[in-house]
Tab-separated table of C-alpha atoms in Angstrom:
chain	number	residue	atom	x	y	z
Z	8	MET	CA	19.386	19.522	15.056
Z	9	LEU	CA	17.622	22.612	16.748
Z	10	ALA	CA	15.089	23.852	14.551
Z	11	PRO	CA	15.209	27.760	13.692
Z	12	ALA	CA	12.515	30.057	14.700
Z	13	PRO	CA	10.797	32.017	11.888
Z	14	LEU	CA	12.868	35.124	10.989
Z	15	LEU	CA	11.008	38.150	9.514
Z	16	SER	CA	12.136	40.828	6.987
Z	17	ARG	CA	10.758	44.489	6.805
Z	18	ASP	CA	8.668	43.274	4.083
Z	19	ASP	CA	7.216	40.285	6.213
Z	20	LEU	CA	6.438	42.834	8.979
Z	21	ARG	CA	4.583	45.196	6.664
Z	22	ALA	CA	2.593	42.519	5.191
Z	23	ASN	CA	1.761	41.531	8.717
Z	24	GLY	CA	0.282	45.060	9.344
Z	25	VAL	CA	3.279	46.115	11.260
Z	26	SER	CA	3.706	49.788	10.792
Z	27	ALA	CA	6.911	51.869	11.171
Z	28	SER	CA	5.788	53.306	14.321
Z	29	SER	CA	4.625	49.952	15.706
Z	30	MET	CA	7.888	48.372	14.782
Z	31	SER	CA	10.035	50.953	16.749
Z	32	ARG	CA	7.691	50.388	19.645
Z	33	MET	CA	8.324	46.760	19.480
Z	34	LEU	CA	12.238	47.001	19.050
Z	35	ARG	CA	11.960	49.339	22.116
Z	36	SER	CA	9.793	46.730	24.159
Z	37	GLY	CA	11.878	43.874	23.176
Z	38	GLU	CA	8.978	42.251	21.545
Z	39	LEU	CA	10.965	42.510	18.146
Z	40	VAL	CA	14.760	41.945	17.967
Z	41	ARG	CA	16.878	43.029	15.065
Z	42	LEU	CA	19.489	39.863	14.372
Z	43	ARG	CA	21.080	41.411	11.315
Z	44	PRO	CA	20.194	44.472	9.173
Z	45	GLY	CA	16.854	43.779	7.614
Z	46	VAL	CA	16.250	40.594	9.718
Z	47	TYR	CA	14.157	40.383	12.743
Z	48	LEU	CA	12.838	37.769	15.333
Z	49	ARG	CA	9.614	38.317	17.425
Z	50	VAL	CA	9.940	37.387	20.711
Z	51	ALA	CA	6.949	35.945	23.058
Z	52	PRO	CA	7.070	37.723	26.549
Z	53	ASP	CA	6.234	34.460	28.145
Z	54	ARG	CA	8.407	32.405	26.260
Z	55	PRO	CA	11.732	33.967	25.651
Z	56	PRO	CA	14.212	31.989	23.506
Z	57	THR	CA	16.819	30.001	25.315
Z	58	PRO	CA	20.553	30.618	24.796
Z	59	GLU	CA	20.805	28.019	22.048
Z	60	GLU	CA	17.734	29.317	20.256
Z	61	TRP	CA	19.197	32.783	20.136
Z	62	ILE	CA	22.429	31.445	18.643
Z	63	VAL	CA	20.530	29.221	16.172
Z	64	ALA	CA	18.506	32.307	15.115
Z	65	ARG	CA	21.559	34.442	14.707
Z	66	ALA	CA	23.163	31.909	12.531
Z	67	HIS	CA	20.286	31.589	10.255
Z	68	ALA	CA	19.901	35.383	10.067
Z	69	LEU	CA	23.692	35.567	9.058
Z	70	ALA	CA	23.019	32.997	6.292
Z	71	MET	CA	20.120	34.847	4.972
Z	72	THR	CA	22.304	38.107	4.602
Z	73	SER	CA	25.627	36.481	3.234
Z	74	ARG	CA	26.426	36.386	-0.363
Z	75	ASN	CA	28.397	33.165	0.252
Z	76	PRO	CA	27.034	31.618	3.264
Z	77	PRO	CA	29.510	30.499	5.818
Z	78	VAL	CA	30.263	27.214	7.653
Z	79	PHE	CA	29.104	27.589	10.945
Z	80	SER	CA	31.610	26.093	13.809
Z	81	HIS	CA	32.727	25.873	17.389
Z	82	LEU	CA	29.837	27.130	19.660
Z	83	THR	CA	27.395	28.005	17.045
Z	84	ALA	CA	27.694	24.621	15.491
Z	85	ALA	CA	27.290	22.950	18.849
Z	86	ALA	CA	23.754	24.955	19.412
Z	87	LEU	CA	22.766	23.830	15.845
Z	88	HIS	CA	23.450	20.223	16.633
Z	89	GLY	CA	21.152	20.906	19.726
Z	90	LEU	CA	23.751	20.868	22.357
Z	91	PRO	CA	23.629	22.979	25.455
Z	92	VAL	CA	26.004	25.999	25.133
Z	93	ARG	CA	26.657	27.395	28.573
Z	94	ALA	CA	28.747	30.462	27.552
Z	95	PRO	CA	28.350	34.057	28.198
Z	96	SER	CA	25.622	35.566	26.328
Z	97	SER	CA	26.776	37.134	23.184
Z	98	ALA	CA	25.351	38.252	19.782
Z	99	LYS	CA	28.274	36.860	17.925
Z	100	VAL	CA	28.261	33.755	15.942
Z	101	HIS	CA	31.227	31.494	15.067
Z	102	VAL	CA	32.427	30.548	11.562
Z	103	THR	CA	35.379	28.793	10.041
Z	104	LEU	CA	36.909	30.284	6.831
Z	105	PRO	CA	39.627	29.423	4.597
Z	106	PRO	CA	42.833	31.695	5.195
Z	107	GLU	CA	42.283	33.365	1.807
Z	108	ARG	CA	38.691	34.295	2.063
Z	109	PRO	CA	38.845	38.081	3.133
Z	110	GLY	CA	36.455	40.314	4.849
Z	111	ALA	CA	35.170	41.032	8.191
Z	112	ARG	CA	31.364	41.240	9.351
Z	113	ASN	CA	30.019	42.591	12.471
Z	114	LEU	CA	29.207	40.248	15.420
Z	115	VAL	CA	30.934	37.221	13.703
Z	116	VAL	CA	33.809	35.489	15.092
Z	117	ARG	CA	36.174	34.121	12.300
Z	118	HIS	CA	38.344	31.092	12.748
Z	119	ARG	CA	40.777	30.389	9.965
Z	120	GLY	CA	40.933	27.149	8.718
Z	121	GLU	CA	39.813	24.377	6.442
Z	122	VAL	CA	36.467	22.198	6.957
Z	123	ALA	CA	36.592	19.138	4.669
Z	124	ASP	CA	33.576	18.152	2.855
Z	125	ASP	CA	33.298	15.090	5.177
Z	126	GLU	CA	33.559	17.436	8.251
Z	127	ARG	CA	30.349	19.588	7.351
Z	128	VAL	CA	26.580	18.875	7.212
Z	129	GLN	CA	23.769	20.941	5.576
Z	130	ARG	CA	20.435	21.211	7.287
Z	131	HIS	CA	17.650	23.768	7.140
Z	132	GLY	CA	19.410	25.435	4.325
Z	133	ILE	CA	22.782	26.170	6.265
Z	134	HIS	CA	26.297	24.514	6.479
Z	135	PHE	CA	27.905	23.814	9.862
Z	136	THR	CA	30.549	21.368	11.100
Z	137	THR	CA	29.690	17.763	11.837
Z	138	LEU	CA	29.286	16.626	15.458
Z	139	GLU	CA	32.833	15.288	15.782
Z	140	ARG	CA	34.487	18.314	14.159
Z	141	THR	CA	32.369	20.374	16.472
Z	142	MET	CA	33.338	18.504	19.631
Z	143	ALA	CA	37.045	18.767	18.542
Z	144	ASP	CA	36.839	22.598	18.116
Z	145	VAL	CA	34.734	23.449	21.298
Z	146	ALA	CA	37.187	21.101	23.137
Z	147	ARG	CA	40.190	23.149	21.996
Z	148	THR	CA	38.802	26.674	22.348
Z	149	ALA	CA	35.980	26.904	24.964
Z	150	SER	CA	36.302	27.062	28.756
Z	151	PHE	CA	36.487	23.793	30.542
Z	152	GLU	CA	33.032	24.010	32.093
Z	153	THR	CA	31.339	25.021	28.627
Z	154	ALA	CA	33.423	22.316	26.825
Z	155	VAL	CA	32.249	19.573	29.516
Z	156	CYS	CA	28.795	20.472	29.184
Z	157	VAL	CA	28.967	20.108	25.182
Z	158	LEU	CA	30.952	17.136	25.170
Z	159	ASP	CA	28.781	15.240	27.896
Z	160	ALA	CA	25.617	16.167	25.904
Z	161	ALA	CA	27.373	14.923	22.580
Z	162	LEU	CA	28.419	11.581	23.962
Z	163	ARG	CA	25.226	10.873	25.585
Z	164	PRO	CA	23.040	9.643	22.630
Z	165	VAL	CA	26.000	7.334	21.830
Z	166	THR	CA	27.214	6.062	24.975
Z	167	ALA	CA	24.050	6.090	27.442
Z	168	PRO	CA	20.893	6.057	25.155
Z	169	LYS	CA	18.573	5.024	28.121
Z	170	ALA	CA	18.725	4.734	31.832
Z	171	GLY	CA	21.052	1.837	33.042
Z	172	VAL	CA	22.959	1.499	29.620
Z	173	PHE	CA	26.381	2.428	29.054
Z	174	ASP	CA	28.308	1.613	26.142
Z	175	GLY	CA	32.069	2.317	27.083
Z	176	ALA	CA	33.458	1.098	23.952
Z	177	ALA	CA	31.209	3.522	21.892
Z	178	ALA	CA	32.386	6.430	24.168
Z	179	ASP	CA	35.860	5.446	23.616
Z	180	ALA	CA	35.328	5.090	19.746
Z	181	LEU	CA	33.852	8.656	19.554
Z	182	ARG	CA	36.514	10.124	21.700
Z	183	GLU	CA	39.057	8.804	19.532
Z	184	GLN	CA	37.466	10.172	16.302
Z	185	VAL	CA	37.432	13.667	18.046
Z	186	ARG	CA	41.089	13.187	19.206
Z	187	ALA	CA	42.172	12.491	15.769
Z	188	ILE	CA	40.631	15.937	14.665
Z	189	VAL	CA	42.247	17.857	17.547
Z	190	GLN	CA	45.538	16.311	16.762
Z	191	ARG	CA	45.516	17.927	13.393
Z	192	SER	CA	45.451	21.412	15.100
Z	193	ALA	CA	48.395	23.522	16.459
Z	194	HIS	CA	46.401	25.012	19.161
Z	195	GLY	CA	44.479	23.969	22.192
Z	196	ARG	CA	45.486	20.208	22.283
Z	197	ALA	CA	46.139	20.226	26.138
Z	198	ARG	CA	42.884	21.984	26.689
Z	199	ALA	CA	41.101	19.429	24.503
Z	200	TRP	CA	42.723	16.457	26.002
Z	201	ARG	CA	41.729	17.544	29.552
Z	202	ALA	CA	38.088	18.273	28.538
Z	203	LEU	CA	37.772	14.832	26.583
Z	204	GLY	CA	39.130	12.936	29.478
Z	205	PHE	CA	36.642	14.294	31.997
Z	206	ALA	CA	33.563	14.035	29.550
Z	207	ASP	CA	31.015	11.494	30.333
Z	208	GLY	CA	27.898	10.804	28.544
Z	209	ARG	CA	25.973	9.562	31.465
Z	210	ALA	CA	25.528	13.156	32.997
Z	211	GLN	CA	21.884	13.934	31.763
Z	212	LEU	CA	21.756	17.714	32.192
Z	213	PRO	CA	24.254	20.599	32.078
Z	214	GLY	CA	23.713	20.838	35.738
Z	215	GLU	CA	24.890	17.326	36.339
Z	216	SER	CA	28.189	18.209	34.173
Z	217	VAL	CA	28.949	21.339	36.288
Z	218	SER	CA	28.140	19.232	39.404
Z	219	ARG	CA	30.841	16.863	38.413
Z	220	ILE	CA	33.370	19.770	37.999
Z	221	ARG	CA	32.509	21.208	41.419
Z	222	LEU	CA	32.831	17.882	42.960
Z	223	ALA	CA	36.208	17.238	41.464
Z	224	GLU	CA	37.154	20.772	42.649
Z	225	LEU	CA	35.998	19.926	46.244
Z	226	GLY	CA	38.357	16.763	46.158
Z	227	PHE	CA	35.658	14.212	46.025
Z	228	ALA	CA	36.625	10.895	44.211
Z	229	PRO	CA	34.967	10.655	40.784
Z	230	PRO	CA	31.243	9.775	41.568
Z	231	ASP	CA	29.414	6.972	39.986
Z	232	LEU	CA	26.957	8.198	37.591
Z	233	GLN	CA	23.162	7.131	37.126
Z	234	VAL	CA	23.452	4.511	39.780
Z	235	ALA	CA	20.534	2.003	40.049
Z	236	VAL	CA	19.195	1.232	43.313
Z	237	ALA	CA	16.167	-1.385	43.482
Z	238	GLY	CA	12.969	0.203	44.351
Z	239	PRO	CA	9.409	-1.183	45.079
Z	240	ALA	CA	7.637	-3.673	42.559
Z	241	GLY	CA	10.660	-4.472	40.888
Z	242	ARG	CA	11.515	-1.081	39.592
Z	243	ASP	CA	14.919	0.617	39.638
Z	244	TYR	CA	15.429	4.323	40.768
Z	245	PHE	CA	18.412	5.842	39.167
Z	246	ILE	CA	20.436	8.333	41.297
Z	247	ASP	CA	22.617	10.992	39.674
Z	248	PHE	CA	25.753	10.694	41.822
Z	249	GLY	CA	26.965	8.070	44.124
Z	250	LEU	CA	29.712	9.490	46.298
Z	251	GLY	CA	31.482	6.202	47.065
Z	252	ASP	CA	34.229	7.674	49.094
Z	253	VAL	CA	31.646	9.306	51.637
Z	254	PRO	CA	29.595	7.347	51.288
Z	255	ALA	CA	26.395	9.357	50.253
Z	256	TRP	CA	23.791	9.935	47.389
Z	257	GLY	CA	23.916	13.394	45.408
Z	258	GLU	CA	21.349	14.726	43.043
Z	259	PHE	CA	21.236	17.975	40.837
Z	260	ASP	CA	17.670	19.241	41.252
Z	261	GLY	CA	16.778	20.989	37.997
Z	262	GLU	CA	13.602	22.849	37.858
Z	263	GLY	CA	12.324	21.267	34.695
Z	264	LYS	CA	10.917	18.108	36.494
Z	265	TYR	CA	8.916	20.710	38.381
Z	266	ARG	CA	8.037	23.490	35.907
Z	267	ASP	CA	7.812	21.614	32.511
Z	268	GLU	CA	4.463	20.178	31.836
Z	269	ALA	CA	6.061	17.512	29.280
Z	270	VAL	CA	8.484	16.436	31.903
Z	271	ARG	CA	5.949	16.065	34.403
Z	272	SER	CA	4.285	13.646	32.469
Z	273	ASN	CA	0.945	15.367	33.091
Z	274	LEU	CA	1.229	15.156	36.768
Z	275	THR	CA	0.393	18.008	38.845
Z	276	LEU	CA	3.252	19.846	41.026
Z	277	GLU	CA	1.903	18.185	44.185
Z	278	GLN	CA	2.088	14.796	42.619
Z	279	VAL	CA	5.583	15.342	41.399
Z	280	LEU	CA	6.774	16.462	44.787
Z	281	LEU	CA	5.094	13.636	46.698
Z	282	ARG	CA	6.646	11.181	43.983
Z	283	GLU	CA	10.128	12.645	44.679
Z	284	LYS	CA	9.749	12.432	48.402
Z	285	GLN	CA	8.767	8.805	48.161
Z	286	ARG	CA	11.434	7.835	46.034
Z	287	GLU	CA	14.019	9.855	48.366
Z	288	ASP	CA	12.638	8.121	51.386
Z	289	TRP	CA	12.913	4.679	49.946
Z	290	ILE	CA	16.463	5.286	48.825
Z	291	ARG	CA	17.668	6.450	52.199
Z	292	GLY	CA	15.900	3.692	53.774
Z	293	ALA	CA	17.271	0.898	51.506
Z	294	THR	CA	20.815	2.007	51.354
Z	295	GLN	CA	21.234	3.786	54.804
Z	296	ARG	CA	23.023	6.465	52.983
Z	297	PRO	CA	22.583	10.200	53.176
Z	298	PHE	CA	20.769	11.786	50.324
Z	299	VAL	CA	21.530	15.415	49.417
Z	300	ARG	CA	20.042	17.574	46.535
Z	301	TRP	CA	21.368	20.996	45.330
Z	302	LYS	CA	20.273	23.313	42.524
Z	303	TRP	CA	21.983	25.816	40.032
Z	304	GLU	CA	22.467	28.348	42.949
Z	305	HIS	CA	24.708	26.003	44.756
Z	306	LEU	CA	26.886	25.315	41.804
Z	307	ARG	CA	28.019	29.173	41.460
Z	308	THR	CA	31.474	28.283	42.855
Z	309	ARG	CA	33.272	25.072	44.554
Z	310	ASP	CA	32.578	26.745	47.989
Z	311	THR	CA	28.838	27.042	47.454
Z	312	LEU	CA	28.452	23.472	46.682
Z	313	GLY	CA	30.779	22.579	49.413
Z	314	ALA	CA	28.768	24.640	51.973
Z	315	ARG	CA	25.648	22.772	50.781
Z	316	LEU	CA	27.088	19.248	51.214
Z	317	ALA	CA	28.684	20.161	54.569
Z	318	SER	CA	25.332	21.177	55.931
Z	319	PHE	CA	24.372	17.639	55.377
Z	320	GLY	CA	27.622	16.351	57.005
Z	321	ILE	CA	28.967	15.337	53.786
Z	322	ARG	CA	32.789	16.115	53.003
Z	323	PRO	CA	35.301	14.707	50.736
Z	324	GLY	CA	36.780	11.323	52.254
């Protein structure tokens, strides 16, 4: 679960020496954000919260100010489970309430329904839907792109726990659990079947999930994922996409491997770039296949990725 950031009340701020005038200044500058009446979050200018961290903070703020804390669900539960939520920025949180529970609250999306005891968990003091129930709710209600990113990430620990390992039986078992939950709903079944059928836990990042969608939209055959190519000294290299109908190699080039020091494993940026170049040169030479990388900017639409691939002479077979 994604751990919540510390939330502050007015009393907390006063105890920390923040005067009323300072508080107003901090709110105007964005250093302090009001999540709910009387509940605030301090934001570091050099490290703003991720979309998922914003969602988690807003969920905890609602729980703090609710007489009867709700069960968080849908995209909010996905963020609480630590899954990537690629959805338009919104201050709203999702909850599921029994049909008879009255009342409306600002910035809350209410889904009417029942959440059985075995479909909810409690962590860090709040209640939210289990992973399987969350997957079902997101698959039924979210856009295809958002749902695939969430489902791929939810499947990953179960079906592809490490490079070169894929447990198809575990993937099928988890999908069947989710489908059984979807089947009980009167709405969104076709949308859920499509997202669940497309989801694949071998996609390691949201960028890889969206890449698979764009490749399908362009007419490429389903790519092989995390393909092993024997490297020097008996070590395998794993490539994001094997475009077997072309044939070519493709890779989503997320910025984390270059910017995040933890991901870089204490290597300098120059060392990472050199290592990536050596890896790519080896794969090209060993397989005699073209190798193309793309970034988020190339995934805006089907056509932007298509243009990137065409510039390397790669088109659907």
